[in-house]
Amino acid sequence: MKTEYLKLSEESIDEEAIARAGRILQEGGLVAFPTETVYGLGGDALNPASSRKIYAAKGRPSDNPLIVHICRMKDLPPLVEEIPDAALKLAKVFWPGPLTMIFKKSDLVPLETTGGLSTVAVRFPSNRIAAALIDKAGGFVAAPSANRSGRPSTTNADHCREDLDGRVDMIIDGGPVQIGLESTIIDMTEETPMILRPGKISRKMLEEVLGTVEVDRTILSSDDAAAPRAPGMKYRHYAPRGYLTIVDGEREAVAAYINRECEGLRAKGMKTGVLCTDETFSSYHADSVKSTGSRQDEDAAGRALFRLLREFDTEDVQVMFSESFEGASDGQAIMNRLMKAAGHRMVRV
Ligand code: AMP
Ligand code: MG
């Protein structure tokens, strides 16, 4: 299929153009679009054929459920069996925004959309292009991240083109995203709500509203025997094509270790890369050294992570090392993605 490209600005959305994108979704087509977290690959959430198309376009295993995106609070009740009070509290504070909540699903939601589960993940994004598209599509848009399965999520329209050109009907270019990491997922069907995927909305922020919140222990673990509760978290994810290792330790020791490794690899003709921060950028010697920004600026690191991993691919870097973001206050979301991208390879020096 030929993919149509549409450039839109959040500040002044072209009504006619977004209506056309909405019609594509209503007619069972696929549209990639910006959200505040990452780009989404949208289809009509209530149409089983659309969900099947999403899995095919991504190359995604069909037991990995999709998140249903809405643009009005009144569209939540029809999707779910019940809305716990705690969920209403969270919605009041964090919606629209980068928080996905899991509910018991109603019969309206096809099993194709939920990967066969009796629960449904719902998010109300704040990006205005996303909201306008969802509205024009009829209110319910299933949208996983707009990347080929296993690849880093897409944070601009060029990434979507790399992964999805010819596989979707339209890609909406709304510029680079603000957050760069996928939404926080919290399961509201549990007695005590449980975080299944860390994101911009941190445990602390959720606990400020709800009191206690649990965290799925598989989030940062490499223990494959422990089944994660968000089915998608069990798959190899976010991965660049090269071989990535995270190096944790004192700043000087990390730089010394990485430089020594890179020197050895380059002597063997390998192309090497380093993912670091502004503070340490000049200490590294590798073919490609990339900074996520200042170490203090975790927002910048979140925004840059997937883009930089993709750049290593474009440059055919074969072996990469990354500094660790452990201990950063918001570090859990970044480390969760980085650990998956590295296949949980971490060296402590
Ligand atoms: P993505 O669409 O790429 O952001 O991935 C969606 C994530 O949400 C995956 O990790 C899914 O496993 C998770 N997810 C979606 N629906 C559910 C659900 N009903 N229960 C648990 N996790 C879910
Ligand atoms: Mg994804």
mmCIF file of N, CA and C in Angstrom, residues 111-219:
data_model
loop_
_atom_site.group_PDB
_atom_site.id
_atom_site.type_symbol
_atom_site.label_atom_id
_atom_site.label_comp_id
_atom_site.label_asym_id
_atom_site.label_seq_id
_atom_site.Cartn_x
_atom_site.Cartn_y
_atom_site.Cartn_z
ATOM 1 N N LEU A 111 -11.968 -9.198 21.739
ATOM 2 C CA LEU A 111 -10.808 -9.914 22.292
ATOM 3 C C LEU A 111 -9.575 -9.725 21.415
ATOM 4 N N GLU A 112 -9.783 -9.446 20.125
ATOM 5 C CA GLU A 112 -8.640 -9.197 19.231
ATOM 6 C C GLU A 112 -7.841 -7.987 19.715
ATOM 7 N N THR A 113 -8.553 -7.005 20.293
ATOM 8 C CA THR A 113 -7.883 -5.786 20.754
ATOM 9 C C THR A 113 -7.137 -6.028 22.061
ATOM 10 N N THR A 114 -7.665 -6.919 22.897
ATOM 11 C CA THR A 114 -7.054 -7.139 24.218
ATOM 12 C C THR A 114 -6.141 -8.370 24.227
ATOM 13 N N GLY A 115 -5.799 -8.861 23.065
ATOM 14 C CA GLY A 115 -4.914 -10.027 23.009
ATOM 15 C C GLY A 115 -5.522 -11.223 23.727
ATOM 16 N N GLY A 116 -6.855 -11.311 23.718
ATOM 17 C CA GLY A 116 -7.535 -12.451 24.331
ATOM 18 C C GLY A 116 -7.799 -12.280 25.820
ATOM 19 N N LEU A 117 -7.379 -11.157 26.399
ATOM 20 C CA LEU A 117 -7.561 -10.956 27.848
ATOM 21 C C LEU A 117 -8.967 -10.438 28.166
ATOM 22 N N SER A 118 -9.404 -10.655 29.416
ATOM 23 C CA SER A 118 -10.713 -10.141 29.840
ATOM 24 C C SER A 118 -10.572 -8.735 30.418
ATOM 25 N N THR A 119 -9.361 -8.185 30.333
ATOM 26 C CA THR A 119 -9.129 -6.809 30.795
ATOM 27 C C THR A 119 -8.781 -5.928 29.603
ATOM 28 N N VAL A 120 -8.951 -4.618 29.800
ATOM 29 C CA VAL A 120 -8.608 -3.683 28.721
ATOM 30 C C VAL A 120 -7.777 -2.531 29.287
ATOM 31 N N ALA A 121 -6.763 -2.129 28.521
ATOM 32 C CA ALA A 121 -5.923 -0.992 28.896
ATOM 33 C C ALA A 121 -6.488 0.255 28.215
ATOM 34 N N VAL A 122 -6.669 1.327 28.991
ATOM 35 C CA VAL A 122 -7.250 2.553 28.433
ATOM 36 C C VAL A 122 -6.370 3.756 28.759
ATOM 37 N N ARG A 123 -6.199 4.620 27.758
ATOM 38 C CA ARG A 123 -5.451 5.865 27.971
ATOM 39 C C ARG A 123 -6.173 7.024 27.302
ATOM 40 N N PHE A 124 -6.032 8.194 27.910
ATOM 41 C CA PHE A 124 -6.629 9.443 27.409
ATOM 42 C C PHE A 124 -5.446 10.380 27.169
ATOM 43 N N PRO A 125 -4.918 10.413 25.940
ATOM 44 C CA PRO A 125 -3.704 11.200 25.694
ATOM 45 C C PRO A 125 -3.985 12.699 25.677
ATOM 46 N N SER A 126 -2.948 13.500 25.964
ATOM 47 C CA SER A 126 -3.123 14.954 25.995
ATOM 48 C C SER A 126 -2.756 15.618 24.671
ATOM 49 N N ASN A 127 -1.995 14.928 23.820
ATOM 50 C CA ASN A 127 -1.617 15.526 22.540
ATOM 51 C C ASN A 127 -2.880 15.901 21.751
ATOM 52 N N ARG A 128 -2.917 17.132 21.237
ATOM 53 C CA ARG A 128 -4.158 17.611 20.607
ATOM 54 C C ARG A 128 -4.426 16.951 19.263
ATOM 55 N N ILE A 129 -3.351 16.577 18.560
ATOM 56 C CA ILE A 129 -3.565 15.889 17.277
ATOM 57 C C ILE A 129 -4.177 14.517 17.560
ATOM 58 N N ALA A 130 -3.627 13.839 18.585
ATOM 59 C CA ALA A 130 -4.158 12.525 18.961
ATOM 60 C C ALA A 130 -5.631 12.648 19.341
ATOM 61 N N ALA A 131 -5.946 13.644 20.185
ATOM 62 C CA ALA A 131 -7.335 13.803 20.645
ATOM 63 C C ALA A 131 -8.273 14.068 19.471
ATOM 64 N N ALA A 132 -7.846 14.935 18.546
ATOM 65 C CA ALA A 132 -8.703 15.265 17.395
ATOM 66 C C ALA A 132 -8.905 14.030 16.516
ATOM 67 N N LEU A 133 -7.837 13.251 16.347
ATOM 68 C CA LEU A 133 -7.948 12.046 15.507
ATOM 69 C C LEU A 133 -8.898 11.024 16.139
ATOM 70 N N ILE A 134 -8.749 10.823 17.446
ATOM 71 C CA ILE A 134 -9.603 9.854 18.146
ATOM 72 C C ILE A 134 -11.069 10.290 18.003
ATOM 73 N N ASP A 135 -11.297 11.581 18.176
ATOM 74 C CA ASP A 135 -12.659 12.114 18.041
ATOM 75 C C ASP A 135 -13.216 11.813 16.643
ATOM 76 N N LYS A 136 -12.440 12.137 15.614
ATOM 77 C CA LYS A 136 -12.920 11.945 14.230
ATOM 78 C C LYS A 136 -13.072 10.460 13.886
ATOM 79 N N ALA A 137 -12.344 9.614 14.626
ATOM 80 C CA ALA A 137 -12.404 8.174 14.327
ATOM 81 C C ALA A 137 -13.607 7.520 15.007
ATOM 82 N N GLY A 138 -14.320 8.261 15.843
ATOM 83 C CA GLY A 138 -15.483 7.692 16.518
ATOM 84 C C GLY A 138 -15.262 7.470 18.005
ATOM 85 N N GLY A 139 -14.082 7.815 18.513
ATOM 86 C CA GLY A 139 -13.892 7.829 19.960
ATOM 87 C C GLY A 139 -13.000 6.749 20.552
ATOM 88 N N PHE A 140 -12.717 5.673 19.782
ATOM 89 C CA PHE A 140 -11.966 4.554 20.372
ATOM 90 C C PHE A 140 -10.859 4.094 19.408
ATOM 91 N N VAL A 141 -9.627 4.416 19.740
ATOM 92 C CA VAL A 141 -8.520 4.072 18.839
ATOM 93 C C VAL A 141 -7.523 3.168 19.558
ATOM 94 N N ALA A 142 -7.361 1.945 19.035
ATOM 95 C CA ALA A 142 -6.346 1.037 19.566
ATOM 96 C C ALA A 142 -5.016 1.464 18.981
ATOM 97 N N ALA A 143 -4.024 1.672 19.840
ATOM 98 C CA ALA A 143 -2.744 2.139 19.311
ATOM 99 C C ALA A 143 -1.582 1.650 20.146
ATOM 100 N N PRO A 144 -0.844 0.678 19.657
ATOM 101 C CA PRO A 144 0.441 0.355 20.260
ATOM 102 C C PRO A 144 1.464 1.349 19.741
ATOM 103 N N SER A 145 2.691 1.262 20.228
ATOM 104 C CA SER A 145 3.729 2.149 19.712
ATOM 105 C C SER A 145 3.944 1.847 18.220
ATOM 106 N N ALA A 146 4.244 2.913 17.454
ATOM 107 C CA ALA A 146 4.278 2.806 15.993
ATOM 108 C C ALA A 146 5.643 2.356 15.483
ATOM 109 N N ASN A 147 6.130 1.242 16.022
ATOM 110 C CA ASN A 147 7.412 0.679 15.584
ATOM 111 C C ASN A 147 7.185 -0.766 15.160
ATOM 112 N N ARG A 148 8.099 -1.304 14.344
ATOM 113 C CA ARG A 148 8.063 -2.742 14.105
ATOM 114 C C ARG A 148 8.386 -3.424 15.422
ATOM 115 N N SER A 149 7.722 -4.546 15.684
ATOM 116 C CA SER A 149 7.865 -5.240 16.956
ATOM 117 C C SER A 149 9.349 -5.484 17.280
ATOM 118 N N GLY A 150 9.737 -5.171 18.517
ATOM 119 C CA GLY A 150 11.112 -5.408 18.945
ATOM 120 C C GLY A 150 12.024 -4.205 18.782
ATOM 121 N N ARG A 151 11.666 -3.267 17.901
ATOM 122 C CA ARG A 151 12.510 -2.093 17.640
ATOM 123 C C ARG A 151 12.232 -0.997 18.681
ATOM 124 N N PRO A 152 13.146 -0.038 18.799
ATOM 125 C CA PRO A 152 12.847 1.074 19.709
ATOM 126 C C PRO A 152 11.567 1.785 19.263
ATOM 127 N N SER A 153 10.796 2.269 20.216
ATOM 128 C CA SER A 153 9.568 3.006 19.882
ATOM 129 C C SER A 153 9.919 4.236 19.055
ATOM 130 N N THR A 154 8.921 4.753 18.351
ATOM 131 C CA THR A 154 9.162 5.876 17.441
ATOM 132 C C THR A 154 8.814 7.188 18.128
ATOM 133 N N THR A 155 9.723 8.157 18.033
ATOM 134 C CA THR A 155 9.464 9.441 18.689
ATOM 135 C C THR A 155 9.383 10.594 17.687
ATOM 136 N N ASN A 156 9.476 10.294 16.399
ATOM 137 C CA ASN A 156 9.169 11.303 15.376
ATOM 138 C C ASN A 156 8.675 10.588 14.116
ATOM 139 N N ALA A 157 8.209 11.379 13.152
ATOM 140 C CA ALA A 157 7.566 10.783 11.974
ATOM 141 C C ALA A 157 8.586 10.056 11.078
ATOM 142 N N ASP A 158 9.854 10.496 11.109
ATOM 143 C CA ASP A 158 10.880 9.797 10.305
ATOM 144 C C ASP A 158 11.056 8.363 10.783
ATOM 145 N N HIS A 159 11.027 8.170 12.127
ATOM 146 C CA HIS A 159 11.122 6.803 12.660
ATOM 147 C C HIS A 159 9.945 5.965 12.159
ATOM 148 N N CYS A 160 8.753 6.576 12.137
ATOM 149 C CA CYS A 160 7.559 5.843 11.681
ATOM 150 C C CYS A 160 7.744 5.446 10.224
ATOM 151 N N ARG A 161 8.304 6.355 9.427
ATOM 152 C CA ARG A 161 8.535 6.043 8.020
ATOM 153 C C ARG A 161 9.501 4.844 7.903
ATOM 154 N N GLU A 162 10.591 4.877 8.703
ATOM 155 C CA GLU A 162 11.570 3.780 8.690
ATOM 156 C C GLU A 162 10.887 2.427 8.901
ATOM 157 N N ASP A 163 9.962 2.395 9.859
ATOM 158 C CA ASP A 163 9.398 1.109 10.276
ATOM 159 C C ASP A 163 8.107 0.751 9.539
ATOM 160 N N LEU A 164 7.341 1.758 9.109
ATOM 161 C CA LEU A 164 5.957 1.466 8.690
ATOM 162 C C LEU A 164 5.592 1.933 7.289
ATOM 163 N N ASP A 165 6.539 2.527 6.561
ATOM 164 C CA ASP A 165 6.206 2.978 5.207
ATOM 165 C C ASP A 165 5.709 1.785 4.384
ATOM 166 N N GLY A 166 4.585 1.962 3.732
ATOM 167 C CA GLY A 166 4.012 0.886 2.921
ATOM 168 C C GLY A 166 3.200 -0.121 3.722
ATOM 169 N N ARG A 167 3.161 0.032 5.036
ATOM 170 C CA ARG A 167 2.430 -0.915 5.894
ATOM 171 C C ARG A 167 1.207 -0.276 6.547
ATOM 172 N N VAL A 168 1.111 1.068 6.464
ATOM 173 C CA VAL A 168 -0.049 1.768 7.040
ATOM 174 C C VAL A 168 -0.591 2.747 6.000
ATOM 175 N N ASP A 169 -1.853 3.177 6.172
ATOM 176 C CA ASP A 169 -2.461 4.065 5.182
ATOM 177 C C ASP A 169 -1.931 5.489 5.287
ATOM 178 N N MET A 170 -1.648 5.911 6.517
ATOM 179 C CA MET A 170 -1.228 7.310 6.688
ATOM 180 C C MET A 170 -0.287 7.442 7.878
ATOM 181 N N ILE A 171 0.686 8.355 7.759
ATOM 182 C CA ILE A 171 1.529 8.727 8.903
ATOM 183 C C ILE A 171 1.357 10.225 9.110
ATOM 184 N N ILE A 172 0.904 10.600 10.302
ATOM 185 C CA ILE A 172 0.745 12.028 10.616
ATOM 186 C C ILE A 172 2.022 12.511 11.298
ATOM 187 N N ASP A 173 2.633 13.530 10.712
ATOM 188 C CA ASP A 173 3.850 14.111 11.278
ATOM 189 C C ASP A 173 3.448 15.291 12.147
ATOM 190 N N GLY A 174 3.567 15.116 13.459
ATOM 191 C CA GLY A 174 3.239 16.205 14.380
ATOM 192 C C GLY A 174 4.495 16.673 15.099
ATOM 193 N N GLY A 175 5.661 16.400 14.497
ATOM 194 C CA GLY A 175 6.925 16.817 15.119
ATOM 195 C C GLY A 175 7.367 15.823 16.172
ATOM 196 N N PRO A 176 8.522 16.103 16.801
ATOM 197 C CA PRO A 176 9.026 15.198 17.842
ATOM 198 C C PRO A 176 8.125 15.202 19.073
ATOM 199 N N VAL A 177 8.048 14.057 19.769
ATOM 200 C CA VAL A 177 7.171 13.961 20.941
ATOM 201 C C VAL A 177 7.802 14.659 22.150
ATOM 202 N N GLN A 178 6.993 14.933 23.177
ATOM 203 C CA GLN A 178 7.523 15.638 24.357
ATOM 204 C C GLN A 178 8.194 14.700 25.352
ATOM 205 N N ILE A 179 7.647 13.489 25.541
ATOM 206 C CA ILE A 179 8.134 12.637 26.632
ATOM 207 C C ILE A 179 9.126 11.588 26.132
ATOM 208 N N GLY A 180 8.788 10.844 25.113
ATOM 209 C CA GLY A 180 9.756 9.927 24.510
ATOM 210 C C GLY A 180 9.756 8.525 25.085
ATOM 211 N N LEU A 181 9.117 8.305 26.226
ATOM 212 C CA LEU A 181 8.967 6.958 26.789
ATOM 213 C C LEU A 181 7.474 6.666 26.868
ATOM 214 N N GLU A 182 7.112 5.395 26.709
ATOM 215 C CA GLU A 182 5.696 5.043 26.695
ATOM 216 C C GLU A 182 5.043 5.317 28.051
ATOM 217 N N SER A 183 3.702 5.333 28.032
ATOM 218 C CA SER A 183 2.929 5.652 29.232
ATOM 219 C C SER A 183 3.210 4.701 30.393
ATOM 220 N N THR A 184 3.031 5.199 31.591
ATOM 221 C CA THR A 184 2.994 4.350 32.783
ATOM 222 C C THR A 184 1.743 3.484 32.682
ATOM 223 N N ILE A 185 1.861 2.184 32.959
ATOM 224 C CA ILE A 185 0.664 1.328 32.978
ATOM 225 C C ILE A 185 0.394 0.893 34.409
ATOM 226 N N ILE A 186 -0.855 1.083 34.859
ATOM 227 C CA ILE A 186 -1.220 0.651 36.202
ATOM 228 C C ILE A 186 -2.479 -0.210 36.138
ATOM 229 N N ASP A 187 -2.410 -1.351 36.805
ATOM 230 C CA ASP A 187 -3.528 -2.298 36.815
ATOM 231 C C ASP A 187 -4.481 -1.924 37.939
ATOM 232 N N MET A 188 -5.686 -1.493 37.573
ATOM 233 C CA MET A 188 -6.676 -1.059 38.562
ATOM 234 C C MET A 188 -7.624 -2.195 38.934
ATOM 235 N N THR A 189 -7.393 -3.396 38.420
ATOM 236 C CA THR A 189 -8.277 -4.515 38.767
ATOM 237 C C THR A 189 -7.805 -5.211 40.035
ATOM 238 N N GLU A 190 -6.622 -4.846 40.524
ATOM 239 C CA GLU A 190 -6.066 -5.455 41.743
ATOM 240 C C GLU A 190 -6.593 -4.712 42.963
ATOM 241 N N GLU A 191 -6.635 -5.410 44.090
ATOM 242 C CA GLU A 191 -7.005 -4.796 45.371
ATOM 243 C C GLU A 191 -6.139 -3.543 45.605
ATOM 244 N N THR A 192 -4.806 -3.753 45.505
ATOM 245 C CA THR A 192 -3.891 -2.615 45.536
ATOM 246 C C THR A 192 -3.396 -2.406 44.107
ATOM 247 N N PRO A 193 -3.652 -1.229 43.530
ATOM 248 C CA PRO A 193 -3.228 -1.006 42.137
ATOM 249 C C PRO A 193 -1.745 -1.305 41.944
ATOM 250 N N MET A 194 -1.412 -1.870 40.791
ATOM 251 C CA MET A 194 -0.035 -2.299 40.569
ATOM 252 C C MET A 194 0.530 -1.724 39.275
ATOM 253 N N ILE A 195 1.721 -1.124 39.368
ATOM 254 C CA ILE A 195 2.382 -0.578 38.174
ATOM 255 C C ILE A 195 2.965 -1.741 37.370
ATOM 256 N N LEU A 196 2.567 -1.838 36.105
ATOM 257 C CA LEU A 196 3.075 -2.907 35.242
ATOM 258 C C LEU A 196 4.185 -2.409 34.320
ATOM 259 N N ARG A 197 4.181 -1.097 34.056
ATOM 260 C CA ARG A 197 5.249 -0.513 33.226
ATOM 261 C C ARG A 197 5.536 0.876 33.769
ATOM 262 N N PRO A 198 6.806 1.171 34.128
ATOM 263 C CA PRO A 198 7.112 2.503 34.650
ATOM 264 C C PRO A 198 7.123 3.536 33.521
ATOM 265 N N GLY A 199 6.805 4.757 33.845
ATOM 266 C CA GLY A 199 6.797 5.827 32.839
ATOM 267 C C GLY A 199 6.901 7.170 33.525
ATOM 268 N N LYS A 200 6.533 8.203 32.806
ATOM 269 C CA LYS A 200 6.658 9.577 33.298
ATOM 270 C C LYS A 200 5.878 9.793 34.607
ATOM 271 N N ILE A 201 4.711 9.165 34.720
ATOM 272 C CA ILE A 201 3.958 9.250 35.979
ATOM 273 C C ILE A 201 4.573 8.207 36.913
ATOM 274 N N SER A 202 5.323 8.689 37.900
ATOM 275 C CA SER A 202 6.123 7.790 38.736
ATOM 276 C C SER A 202 5.289 7.175 39.860
ATOM 277 N N ARG A 203 5.872 6.168 40.505
ATOM 278 C CA ARG A 203 5.209 5.539 41.652
ATOM 279 C C ARG A 203 4.873 6.586 42.716
ATOM 280 N N LYS A 204 5.836 7.494 42.940
ATOM 281 C CA LYS A 204 5.634 8.527 43.958
ATOM 282 C C LYS A 204 4.403 9.383 43.628
ATOM 283 N N MET A 205 4.289 9.772 42.355
ATOM 284 C CA MET A 205 3.147 10.601 41.947
ATOM 285 C C MET A 205 1.832 9.846 42.142
ATOM 286 N N LEU A 206 1.846 8.548 41.842
ATOM 287 C CA LEU A 206 0.626 7.744 41.987
ATOM 288 C C LEU A 206 0.291 7.563 43.464
ATOM 289 N N GLU A 207 1.334 7.367 44.273
ATOM 290 C CA GLU A 207 1.103 7.157 45.708
ATOM 291 C C GLU A 207 0.604 8.428 46.389
ATOM 292 N N GLU A 208 0.992 9.568 45.839
ATOM 293 C CA GLU A 208 0.486 10.820 46.394
ATOM 294 C C GLU A 208 -1.036 10.892 46.261
ATOM 295 N N VAL A 209 -1.577 10.258 45.254
ATOM 296 C CA VAL A 209 -3.033 10.280 45.042
ATOM 297 C C VAL A 209 -3.720 9.112 45.738
ATOM 298 N N LEU A 210 -3.084 7.926 45.713
ATOM 299 C CA LEU A 210 -3.772 6.708 46.151
ATOM 300 C C LEU A 210 -3.305 6.129 47.474
ATOM 301 N N GLY A 211 -2.204 6.640 48.015
ATOM 302 C CA GLY A 211 -1.610 5.921 49.143
ATOM 303 C C GLY A 211 -0.681 4.872 48.580
ATOM 304 N N THR A 212 -0.927 3.603 48.925
ATOM 305 C CA THR A 212 0.022 2.572 48.487
ATOM 306 C C THR A 212 -0.249 2.087 47.061
ATOM 307 N N VAL A 213 0.841 1.890 46.328
ATOM 308 C CA VAL A 213 0.779 1.323 44.982
ATOM 309 C C VAL A 213 1.867 0.268 44.900
ATOM 310 N N GLU A 214 1.556 -0.871 44.302
ATOM 311 C CA GLU A 214 2.599 -1.894 44.155
ATOM 312 C C GLU A 214 3.263 -1.792 42.796
ATOM 313 N N VAL A 215 4.431 -2.450 42.680
ATOM 314 C CA VAL A 215 5.148 -2.448 41.408
ATOM 315 C C VAL A 215 5.410 -3.892 40.999
ATOM 316 N N ASP A 216 5.055 -4.250 39.793
ATOM 317 C CA ASP A 216 5.318 -5.604 39.290
ATOM 318 C C ASP A 216 6.831 -5.860 39.377
ATOM 319 N N ARG A 217 7.189 -6.928 40.077
ATOM 320 C CA ARG A 217 8.607 -7.125 40.374
ATOM 321 C C ARG A 217 9.415 -7.493 39.124
ATOM 322 N N THR A 218 8.752 -7.795 38.033
ATOM 323 C CA THR A 218 9.520 -8.152 36.830
ATOM 324 C C THR A 218 9.989 -6.915 36.059
ATOM 325 N N ILE A 219 9.581 -5.713 36.508
ATOM 326 C CA ILE A 219 9.865 -4.510 35.729
ATOM 327 C C ILE A 219 11.346 -4.314 35.431
#
